[in-house]
XYZ file of N, CA, C and O in Angstrom:
744
model
N 2.517 19.499 -4.819
C 1.507 20.083 -4.485
C 1.151 19.598 -3.236
O 1.473 18.141 -2.889
N 0.962 19.881 -2.082
C 0.290 19.255 -0.127
C -0.692 19.781 -0.246
O -0.451 19.812 0.693
N -1.591 20.182 -1.031
C -3.048 20.004 -0.648
C -3.759 19.270 -1.218
O -3.376 19.307 -2.504
N -4.878 18.903 -0.550
C -5.303 17.744 -1.363
C -6.853 18.339 -1.573
O -7.509 18.456 -0.448
N -7.398 19.382 -2.597
C -8.711 19.470 -2.918
C -9.650 18.496 -2.334
O -9.858 17.592 -3.373
N -10.859 18.854 -2.161
C -12.148 17.779 -1.771
C -11.578 17.108 -1.264
O -12.626 16.387 -0.859
N -10.675 16.744 -0.149
C -10.437 15.971 0.857
C -12.072 16.052 1.554
O -12.140 14.862 2.906
N -12.657 16.855 1.823
C -14.011 17.002 3.014
C -14.800 16.179 2.680
O -15.986 15.481 3.044
N -14.511 14.780 0.882
C -15.624 13.868 0.763
C -15.390 12.997 1.723
O -16.177 11.920 1.959
N -14.146 12.784 2.650
C -14.151 12.328 3.266
C -15.160 11.351 4.574
O -15.548 10.286 5.287
N -15.939 12.838 4.651
C -17.006 12.449 5.634
C -17.942 11.967 5.527
O -18.387 11.365 6.347
N -18.275 11.825 4.221
C -19.134 10.574 3.394
C -18.371 9.586 2.847
O -19.637 9.001 2.277
N -17.464 9.215 2.789
C -17.147 8.261 1.951
C -17.642 7.081 2.274
O -17.085 6.532 3.254
N -17.525 5.770 1.343
C -16.707 4.619 1.915
C -15.986 4.053 2.201
O -15.807 3.007 2.307
N -15.084 4.180 1.146
C -14.005 3.910 1.080
C -12.595 5.330 1.013
O -12.928 5.845 0.393
N -11.413 4.820 1.412
C -10.111 5.834 1.395
C -9.464 5.039 0.410
O -8.945 4.084 0.832
N -9.151 5.524 -0.437
C -8.132 4.750 -1.771
C -7.005 5.535 -1.653
O -7.118 7.276 -1.663
N -6.482 5.261 -1.196
C -4.828 6.554 -1.280
C -3.380 5.736 -1.487
O -3.333 4.870 -1.944
N -3.059 6.810 -2.863
C -2.149 6.558 -3.692
C -1.557 7.821 -3.670
O -1.683 8.717 -4.471
N -0.360 8.145 -3.170
C 0.101 9.260 -3.251
C 1.556 9.180 -2.122
O 1.824 7.849 -1.599
N 2.617 9.930 -2.330
C 4.067 10.040 -1.717
C 4.324 11.296 -1.187
O 4.447 12.086 -1.966
N 4.699 11.135 0.020
C 6.309 12.416 0.135
C 5.183 13.613 0.262
O 5.373 14.771 0.030
N 3.834 13.934 1.092
C 2.573 14.821 1.512
C 3.312 15.608 2.643
O 3.077 14.637 3.632
N 2.860 16.412 2.562
C 2.763 17.234 3.767
C 1.557 18.126 3.979
O 1.728 19.561 4.124
N 0.182 17.727 4.302
C -1.032 18.203 4.951
C -0.985 19.129 5.749
O -0.559 19.025 6.384
N -1.550 20.101 5.809
C -2.075 20.994 6.884
C -2.846 20.018 8.096
O -3.160 19.347 7.508
N -3.049 20.985 8.955
C -3.131 19.898 10.252
C -4.726 20.213 9.918
O -5.252 18.673 10.527
N -5.908 20.515 9.346
C -7.018 20.364 9.247
C -7.376 19.344 7.926
O -8.147 18.460 8.364
N -6.352 19.371 6.930
C -6.409 18.257 6.407
C -6.380 16.719 7.100
O -6.841 15.575 6.457
N -5.242 16.405 7.903
C -4.790 15.038 9.067
C -5.990 15.404 9.313
O -6.270 13.744 9.483
N -6.719 16.255 9.928
C -7.521 15.739 10.815
C -8.945 15.117 10.519
O -9.740 13.992 10.536
N -9.307 15.297 9.008
C -10.422 14.735 8.172
C -9.925 13.477 7.905
O -10.825 12.448 7.667
N -8.977 13.149 7.495
C -8.099 11.713 7.568
C -8.143 11.039 8.886
O -8.820 10.068 8.726
N -7.728 12.033 9.874
C -7.724 11.039 11.262
C -9.597 10.593 11.666
O -9.665 9.371 12.205
N -10.049 12.106 11.012
C -11.358 10.962 12.108
C -12.027 10.043 10.838
O -13.004 9.273 11.419
N -11.390 10.302 9.241
C -12.022 9.222 8.592
C -11.852 7.408 9.161
O -12.228 6.729 9.486
N -10.600 7.389 9.661
C -9.624 6.398 10.377
C -10.654 6.223 11.481
O -10.836 4.776 12.043
N -10.600 6.742 12.351
C -11.114 6.952 13.724
C -12.925 6.288 13.894
O -13.500 5.644 14.498
N -13.224 6.338 12.638
C -14.910 5.510 12.122
C -14.757 4.491 11.908
O -16.132 4.076 11.730
N -13.653 3.881 11.423
C -13.624 2.494 11.619
C -14.605 1.976 9.566
O -14.305 0.786 9.447
N -13.865 3.323 8.614
C -14.240 2.725 7.517
C -13.002 1.905 7.364
O -11.996 2.354 7.557
N -13.422 1.646 6.120
C -11.690 0.751 4.881
C -10.920 2.147 4.653
O -11.595 3.137 3.999
N -9.471 1.011 4.391
C -8.683 2.084 3.490
C -7.792 1.130 2.445
O -7.542 -0.256 2.611
N -7.813 1.607 1.322
C -7.046 0.417 0.513
C -5.552 2.021 -0.144
O -5.624 2.576 -0.329
N -4.594 1.047 0.149
C -3.221 1.590 -0.216
C -2.458 1.231 -1.230
O -2.408 0.064 -1.340
N -1.965 2.021 -1.720
C -1.451 1.637 -3.740
C 0.362 1.636 -3.122
O 0.529 3.085 -2.756
N 1.132 0.962 -3.554
C 2.336 1.289 -3.765
C 3.310 2.209 -2.910
O 3.502 2.277 -1.992
N 3.242 3.677 -3.648
C 4.435 4.997 -2.767
C 3.538 4.961 -1.329
O 3.718 5.939 -0.661
N 1.894 4.529 -1.130
C 1.699 5.196 0.142
C 2.155 4.544 1.072
O 1.733 4.962 2.379
N 3.040 3.867 1.035
C 3.443 3.131 2.211
C 4.615 4.360 2.949
O 5.272 4.247 3.961
N 4.874 5.690 1.686
C 5.376 6.342 2.199
C 5.301 8.288 1.836
O 5.471 8.666 1.619
N 3.731 8.066 2.501
C 2.681 9.233 1.938
C 3.085 10.335 2.877
O 2.880 11.202 1.560
N 3.710 10.624 3.762
C 3.812 11.289 4.135
C 5.574 11.706 4.585
O 6.187 10.614 4.594
N 5.840 13.012 4.530
C 6.970 13.193 4.964
C 7.532 14.585 5.470
O 8.151 15.783 5.012
N 7.049 14.435 6.717
C 7.196 16.080 7.691
C 8.948 15.857 8.120
O 9.124 14.916 8.226
N 9.197 16.963 8.688
C 10.391 17.134 9.130
C 10.209 16.391 10.894
O 9.057 16.548 11.165
N 11.122 16.091 10.860
C 11.090 15.280 12.427
C 10.155 16.067 13.663
O 10.013 15.580 14.523
N 11.036 17.390 13.868
C 10.690 18.470 14.392
C 8.694 19.248 14.014
O 8.371 20.349 15.148
N 8.278 18.804 12.677
C 6.708 19.258 12.922
C 6.050 18.569 13.802
O 6.066 17.242 14.350
N 4.739 19.017 14.191
C 3.679 18.711 14.962
C 3.231 17.428 14.612
O 2.409 16.464 15.265
N 3.034 17.422 12.737
C 2.541 16.752 12.397
C 3.751 15.279 11.972
O 2.921 14.284 10.682
N 4.522 15.578 12.097
C 5.203 14.597 11.829
C 5.604 12.704 12.265
O 5.315 12.262 11.609
N 4.333 12.451 13.257
C 3.415 11.220 13.418
C 2.631 11.253 12.530
O 2.810 9.549 11.956
N 2.700 11.795 11.648
C 2.006 10.966 10.071
C 2.505 10.324 9.109
O 2.191 9.744 8.369
N 3.807 10.617 9.291
C 5.311 10.076 8.598
C 5.083 8.515 8.941
O 5.818 7.448 7.982
N 4.380 7.961 10.247
C 3.785 6.655 9.965
C 3.074 5.689 9.672
O 2.566 4.714 9.926
N 1.808 6.533 9.246
C 1.076 5.837 8.370
C 1.458 4.750 7.367
O 0.603 3.762 7.670
N 2.090 4.604 6.836
C 2.356 3.445 6.254
C 2.466 2.353 7.030
O 1.726 0.715 6.537
N 3.057 2.088 7.700
C 3.784 0.985 8.884
C 2.330 0.970 9.499
O 1.452 -0.382 9.767
N 1.312 2.073 10.113
C 0.211 1.906 11.112
C -0.881 1.838 10.811
O -1.816 1.106 11.288
N -0.761 2.307 9.725
C -2.080 1.788 9.135
C -2.105 1.141 8.110
O -3.065 -0.266 7.830
N -1.413 0.839 6.882
C -0.934 0.020 5.666
C -0.640 -1.247 5.827
O -0.838 -2.033 5.251
N 0.595 -1.158 7.271
C 0.833 -2.214 7.754
C 2.440 -2.580 6.969
O 3.125 -2.872 7.272
N 2.636 -1.036 6.423
C 4.165 -1.861 6.063
C 5.051 -0.026 6.004
O 3.721 1.165 5.217
N 6.185 0.352 6.348
C 6.684 2.019 5.957
C 7.673 1.020 4.377
O 7.946 0.100 4.286
N 7.741 2.758 3.957
C 8.972 2.231 2.982
C 10.215 2.065 3.701
O 10.848 2.562 4.757
N 11.138 1.282 3.278
C 12.322 1.079 3.732
C 12.995 1.037 3.006
O 14.483 2.203 2.566
N 13.015 0.493 1.356
C 13.695 0.222 0.336
C 13.595 -0.491 -0.748
O 12.589 -0.948 -0.391
N 13.992 -0.506 -2.268
C 13.579 -0.946 -2.912
C 15.006 -1.513 -3.700
O 15.757 -1.036 -3.144
N 15.245 -2.539 -4.684
C 15.756 -3.020 -5.417
C 16.278 -2.773 -6.774
O 16.509 -3.417 -7.514
N 15.885 -1.498 -6.750
C 16.458 -0.811 -8.167
C 15.240 -0.387 -9.144
O 14.573 -1.344 -9.564
N 15.318 1.031 -9.694
C 14.276 1.222 -10.763
C 14.610 0.459 -12.092
O 13.607 0.220 -12.963
N 15.526 -0.274 -12.689
C 15.586 -1.214 -13.890
C 15.106 -2.908 -13.152
O 15.078 -3.258 -14.132
N 15.397 -3.178 -11.719
C 14.624 -4.420 -11.639
C 13.325 -4.051 -11.858
O 12.001 -3.360 -12.118
N 12.755 -5.595 -11.638
C 10.819 -5.962 -12.147
C 10.775 -7.039 -10.806
O 11.617 -7.077 -10.052
N 9.328 -7.324 -10.931
C 9.697 -8.425 -10.013
C 7.955 -9.758 -10.528
O 7.362 -9.421 -11.103
N 8.834 -10.600 -10.037
C 8.192 -12.266 -10.308
C 6.952 -12.016 -9.152
O 7.463 -12.455 -8.046
N 5.782 -11.890 -9.168
C 4.652 -12.422 -8.407
C 4.218 -13.732 -8.258
O 3.987 -14.194 -9.328
N 3.952 -14.180 -6.740
C 3.463 -15.730 -7.020
C 2.362 -15.558 -5.649
O 2.212 -14.628 -4.478
N 1.698 -16.367 -5.283
C 0.719 -16.683 -4.473
C 0.984 -18.156 -3.535
O 1.380 -19.094 -3.838
N 0.895 -17.732 -2.371
C 1.657 -18.159 -1.277
C 0.911 -19.823 -1.096
O -0.589 -19.010 -1.100
N 0.750 -20.333 -0.754
C -0.034 -21.394 -0.526
C -1.020 -21.131 0.569
O -2.188 -21.443 0.173
N -0.571 -20.681 1.675
C -1.723 -19.854 2.530
C -2.553 -19.027 2.233
O -3.633 -19.103 3.081
N -2.519 -18.658 1.170
C -3.883 -17.582 0.790
C -4.494 -18.174 -0.447
O -4.959 -17.474 -0.917
N -3.811 -19.385 -1.025
C -4.278 -19.846 -2.739
C -5.823 -19.599 -2.359
O -6.431 -19.363 -3.675
N -6.574 -19.960 -1.780
C -8.070 -19.796 -1.216
C -8.891 -18.596 -1.457
O -9.813 -18.427 -0.610
N -7.871 -17.789 -0.986
C -8.586 -16.384 -0.790
C -9.254 -15.527 -1.470
O -9.108 -15.690 -2.630
N -10.494 -15.059 -0.930
C -11.569 -14.528 -2.321
C -10.919 -13.607 -2.774
O -11.264 -13.218 -4.353
N -10.116 -12.473 -2.811
C -9.383 -11.447 -2.826
C -8.831 -11.938 -4.158
O -8.101 -11.462 -5.304
N -7.689 -13.685 -4.434
C -7.306 -13.806 -5.725
C -8.552 -14.761 -6.596
O -7.559 -15.454 -7.646
N -9.751 -14.441 -6.256
C -10.694 -14.868 -7.464
C -10.027 -14.542 -8.938
O -10.341 -13.556 -8.912
N -9.636 -15.369 -9.718
C -9.540 -15.003 -10.875
C -7.575 -14.406 -11.003
O -8.092 -14.194 -11.798
N -6.961 -14.205 -10.437
C -6.120 -13.652 -10.448
C -5.146 -14.900 -10.413
O -4.887 -15.772 -9.505
N -4.056 -14.362 -11.508
C -3.480 -15.674 -12.104
C -2.056 -15.943 -10.381
O -1.900 -15.094 -9.875
N -2.232 -17.265 -10.404
C -1.242 -17.567 -9.700
C 0.310 -17.027 -9.187
O 1.111 -16.939 -8.460
N 0.669 -17.276 -10.317
C 2.185 -16.360 -10.952
C 1.911 -15.168 -12.220
O 1.072 -15.574 -12.911
N 3.011 -13.992 -11.855
C 2.747 -13.361 -12.964
C 3.582 -12.236 -12.538
O 5.048 -12.411 -11.378
N 4.508 -11.555 -14.121
C 5.138 -10.687 -13.496
C 4.940 -9.433 -13.923
O 4.275 -9.041 -14.355
N 5.844 -8.404 -13.011
C 4.649 -6.913 -12.897
C 6.129 -5.865 -13.000
O 7.672 -6.446 -13.014
N 6.288 -4.509 -14.257
C 7.253 -4.008 -13.974
C 7.816 -3.107 -12.472
O 8.397 -2.954 -12.671
N 6.983 -3.216 -11.215
C 7.353 -2.790 -10.212
C 8.393 -3.256 -9.915
O 8.807 -4.378 -9.775
N 9.409 -2.043 -9.312
C 10.107 -2.526 -8.737
C 9.970 -3.340 -7.266
O 9.308 -2.845 -6.631
N 10.284 -4.206 -6.588
C 10.125 -4.781 -5.152
C 10.608 -3.680 -4.287
O 11.480 -3.597 -4.092
N 9.316 -3.412 -3.449
C 9.537 -3.265 -1.906
C 10.353 -3.912 -1.032
O 9.565 -5.036 -0.686
N 11.392 -3.883 -0.202
C 11.628 -4.063 1.005
C 10.517 -4.124 2.193
O 10.038 -3.692 2.743
N 10.056 -5.501 2.525
C 8.680 -5.246 3.823
C 9.837 -6.472 4.594
O 9.223 -6.340 6.212
N 10.120 -7.462 4.446
C 10.574 -8.362 5.203
C 11.924 -7.922 5.734
O 12.914 -7.301 5.314
N 12.362 -8.164 7.042
C 11.710 -9.312 8.351
C 10.101 -8.666 8.961
O 9.739 -9.246 9.170
N 10.559 -7.522 9.287
C 9.564 -6.695 10.125
C 8.139 -6.584 9.158
O 7.089 -6.535 10.848
N 8.017 -6.354 8.548
C 6.513 -6.148 7.924
C 6.116 -7.155 6.873
O 6.671 -7.397 6.326
N 4.362 -7.034 6.060
C 3.933 -6.252 7.218
C 3.334 -7.026 8.855
O 3.846 -8.593 8.358
N 2.816 -6.539 9.966
C 2.989 -7.432 11.041
C 1.847 -7.907 11.271
O 1.417 -8.676 10.281
N 2.242 -9.170 12.303
C 1.226 -10.554 12.167
C 0.181 -10.520 12.212
O -0.386 -11.650 12.109
N -0.624 -9.370 12.387
C -1.907 -8.735 12.194
C -2.363 -9.046 11.031
O -3.337 -8.936 10.462
N -1.717 -8.599 9.754
C -1.787 -9.306 8.512
C -1.513 -10.650 7.817
O -1.729 -11.515 8.088
N -2.497 -10.366 6.653
C -2.042 -11.521 5.997
C -1.736 -11.443 4.368
O -2.063 -10.650 3.412
N -0.906 -12.093 4.256
C 0.158 -11.887 3.004
C -0.908 -12.621 1.874
O -1.417 -14.029 2.054
N -1.142 -11.515 0.804
C -1.916 -12.665 -0.550
C -1.045 -12.906 -1.241
O -1.142 -13.811 -2.101
N 0.071 -12.169 -1.779
C 0.706 -11.973 -2.983
C 2.220 -12.446 -2.566
O 2.213 -10.939 -1.531
N 3.504 -12.529 -3.036
C 4.631 -12.288 -2.381
C 5.068 -12.155 -3.755
O 5.062 -12.005 -4.582
N 6.415 -10.920 -3.671
C 6.901 -10.654 -5.150
C 8.520 -11.245 -4.603
O 9.199 -11.452 -3.401
N 9.387 -11.480 -6.108
C 10.873 -11.603 -6.015
C 11.580 -11.191 -7.241
O 10.725 -10.671 -8.260
N 12.399 -10.195 -6.697
C 12.913 -9.162 -7.645
C 13.234 -9.940 -8.629
O 14.420 -11.048 -8.094
N 13.476 -9.303 -9.918
C 13.979 -9.878 -11.261
C 15.339 -8.589 -11.149
O 15.268 -7.682 -11.347
N 16.441 -8.795 -11.335
C 17.928 -7.887 -11.696
C 18.132 -7.337 -10.398
O 17.699 -6.045 -11.007
N 17.919 -7.751 -8.931
C 17.807 -6.361 -7.837
C 19.261 -5.956 -8.328
O 20.007 -6.272 -8.746
N 19.646 -4.183 -7.348
C 20.952 -3.938 -7.882
C 21.751 -3.825 -6.598
O 22.825 -3.182 -6.209
N 20.882 -4.991 -5.482
C 21.333 -5.798 -4.189
C 20.278 -6.637 -3.406
O 20.262 -7.008 -4.732
N 21.773 -7.365 -2.995
C 20.629 -8.622 -2.768
C 19.224 -8.335 -1.980
O 19.422 -7.558 -1.517
N 18.286 -8.898 -2.820
C 17.044 -8.931 -2.400
C 16.177 -10.304 -1.834
O 16.583 -10.732 -1.856
N 15.187 -10.108 -0.949
C 15.033 -10.848 -0.005
C 13.184 -10.435 -0.682
O 12.802 -10.072 -0.919
N 12.696 -12.088 -0.674
C 11.334 -11.812 -0.647
C 10.658 -10.998 -0.264
O 10.445 -11.209 0.925
N 9.408 -10.507 -0.370
C 8.630 -9.833 0.434
C 7.182 -9.778 -0.304
O 6.887 -9.953 -1.562
N 6.253 -9.736 0.822
C 4.492 -9.487 0.209
C 4.650 -8.184 -0.431
O 4.782 -7.491 -0.646
N 3.652 -8.580 -1.452
C 3.196 -7.337 -2.244
C 1.890 -7.106 -2.570
O 1.755 -6.297 -3.060
N 1.147 -8.109 -1.438
C -0.407 -7.468 -1.144
C -0.542 -8.131 -0.059
O -0.003 -9.439 -0.046
N -1.479 -7.884 0.469
C -1.945 -8.164 1.815
C -3.405 -7.502 2.274
O -3.430 -6.055 2.129
N -3.583 -7.863 3.208
C -4.915 -7.544 4.412
C -4.600 -7.027 5.623
O -3.838 -7.817 6.214
N -5.321 -6.156 6.391
C -5.219 -6.316 7.827
C -6.406 -5.663 8.278
O -7.721 -5.251 7.575
N -6.418 -5.153 9.587
C -7.637 -4.274 10.014
C -6.500 -3.026 10.510
O -5.709 -3.338 11.513
N -7.251 -1.824 10.293
C -6.193 -0.361 11.034
C -6.742 -0.592 12.587
O -7.648 -0.982 13.209
N -6.435 0.612 13.114
C -6.450 0.656 14.593
C -8.077 1.103 14.836
O -8.371 1.101 16.353
N -8.314 1.868 14.087
C -9.877 2.505 14.303
C -10.960 1.199 13.939
O -12.140 1.454 13.964
N -10.267 -0.118 13.083
C -11.393 -1.159 13.010
C -11.732 -0.942 11.418
O -12.370 -2.096 11.246
N -11.051 -0.292 11.010
C -11.444 -0.826 9.339
C -10.655 -1.526 8.868
O -9.310 -1.785 8.895
N -11.165 -2.676 7.497
C -10.396 -2.939 6.861
C -9.198 -2.066 6.030
O -10.062 -1.359 5.560
N -8.132 -3.096 5.912
C -7.180 -2.750 4.688
C -6.939 -3.416 4.310
O -6.002 -4.596 3.774
N -6.639 -2.814 2.608
C -5.959 -3.763 1.897
C -5.037 -3.343 1.079
O -5.012 -1.944 0.871
N -3.674 -3.717 0.907
C -2.743 -2.956 0.354
C -1.940 -3.608 -0.698
O -1.519 -4.724 -0.243
N -1.163 -2.973 -1.753
C -0.309 -3.705 -2.421
C 0.510 -2.659 -2.865
O 0.377 -1.681 -3.136
N 1.734 -3.070 -2.751
C 3.249 -2.119 -2.895
C 3.105 -2.382 -4.894
O 3.837 -1.766 -5.282
N 2.059 -2.669 -5.586
C 2.448 -3.052 -6.607
C 1.332 -1.679 -7.591
O 0.775 -0.909 -6.759
N 1.992 -1.213 -8.650
C 1.313 -0.100 -9.007
C 2.133 0.516 -9.950
O 1.724 2.200 -9.965
N 2.853 0.475 -10.452
C 3.709 0.758 -11.502
C 2.867 1.347 -12.741
O 1.638 0.235 -12.895
N 2.974 2.297 -12.892
C 1.922 2.703 -14.361
C 1.624 1.134 -15.034
O 0.627 0.623 -15.811
N 2.860 0.394 -15.777
C 2.414 -0.831 -16.291
C 2.086 -1.963 -15.672
O 1.435 -2.501 -16.807
N 1.645 -1.831 -14.350
C 1.406 -3.122 -13.793
C -0.632 -2.649 -14.122
O -0.875 -4.240 -14.305
N -0.834 -1.770 -14.563
C -2.528 -1.821 -14.721
C -2.455 -1.823 -15.745
O -4.287 -2.168 -16.290
N -1.433 -2.261 -16.910
C -2.534 -2.955 -17.990
C -2.422 -4.214 -18.163
O -2.834 -5.363 -19.061
N -2.223 -5.182 -16.821
C -1.634 -6.672 -16.855
C -3.464 -6.734 -16.277
O -3.759 -6.457 -15.075
N -3.889 -7.887 -16.714
C -5.310 -8.827 -16.184
C -4.877 -8.946 -14.570
O -6.186 -9.064 -13.633
N -4.431 -9.903 -13.654
C -4.056 -10.212 -12.401
C -3.827 -8.652 -11.512
O -4.542 -8.885 -10.908
N -3.085 -7.889 -12.141
C -3.377 -6.704 -11.458
C -4.431 -5.963 -11.319
O -5.254 -5.389 -10.301
N -5.373 -5.914 -12.556
C -6.477 -5.356 -12.266
C -7.780 -6.162 -11.718
O -8.634 -5.304 -11.051
N -7.958 -7.431 -11.826
C -8.525 -8.220 -11.007
C -7.869 -8.540 -9.191
O -8.987 -8.138 -8.919
N -6.717 -8.112 -8.950
C -6.419 -8.407 -7.487
C -6.774 -6.685 -7.128
O -7.343 -6.284 -5.889
N -6.951 -5.458 -7.996
C -7.439 -4.309 -7.781
C -8.749 -4.488 -7.418
O -9.570 -4.024 -6.216
N -9.488 -4.940 -8.233
C -11.045 -4.684 -7.973
C -11.116 -5.639 -6.984
O -12.391 -4.979 -6.133
N -11.043 -6.805 -6.676
C -11.516 -7.766 -5.591
C -10.562 -7.140 -4.196
O -11.601 -7.357 -3.823
N -9.845 -6.339 -4.393
C -9.211 -5.672 -2.720
C -10.075 -4.858 -2.398
O -10.524 -4.732 -1.532
N -10.752 -3.543 -3.941
C -11.758 -2.654 -3.095
C -12.906 -2.791 -2.478
O -13.369 -2.756 -1.768
N -13.280 -4.329 -3.687
C -14.934 -4.819 -3.085
C -14.586 -5.698 -1.417
O -15.069 -4.707 -0.935
N -13.610 -6.208 -1.678
C -13.391 -6.178 -0.054
C -12.935 -5.431 1.125
O -13.866 -5.797 2.136
N -12.528 -4.663 0.529
C -12.059 -3.550 1.861
C -13.797 -2.808 2.137
O -13.863 -2.746 2.909
N -14.497 -3.104 1.216
C -16.133 -2.227 1.631
C -16.979 -3.351 1.769
O -17.957 -2.969 2.420
N -16.453 -4.855 2.031
C -17.121 -5.484 2.514
C -18.467 -5.994 1.188
O -19.134 -6.471 1.446
């Protein structure tokens, strides 16, 4: 399905929560998203949203393929295998961030780690949580699994590459999501 019914709700929305993968919305729907972004309102992106769009290179909407990098702060590059999982920890520089209030400093999730380092998230981002791949299928580097930033339209962005269905049964992930969404809307 490459059409999202009800996207007109963005006209009055307080927060765009995005959790999708490889979509090709039509020009009108992309215009609604762009208008939302241009308004300076916040965005929260989860897991596969780093690769939300997948237009052909010659498509006039192909620039939307960069949504993960430009808005959320990281594109999808690779992961370390569907059989792997991730150990998550709080880096010292994020220890006092209010988004992490009530979030365990170390925990394990089913999500396989997405590679974001060394290029992403960009320097204007604040990494909140780091991940180490457990049983990777290739050499893995630690990468951020949650961060904040501001998108070009001026709105706050909360992004996490966590989001395997099993992750949401864990208290640290639930608390991270609630805190991140509250932070995004101020």
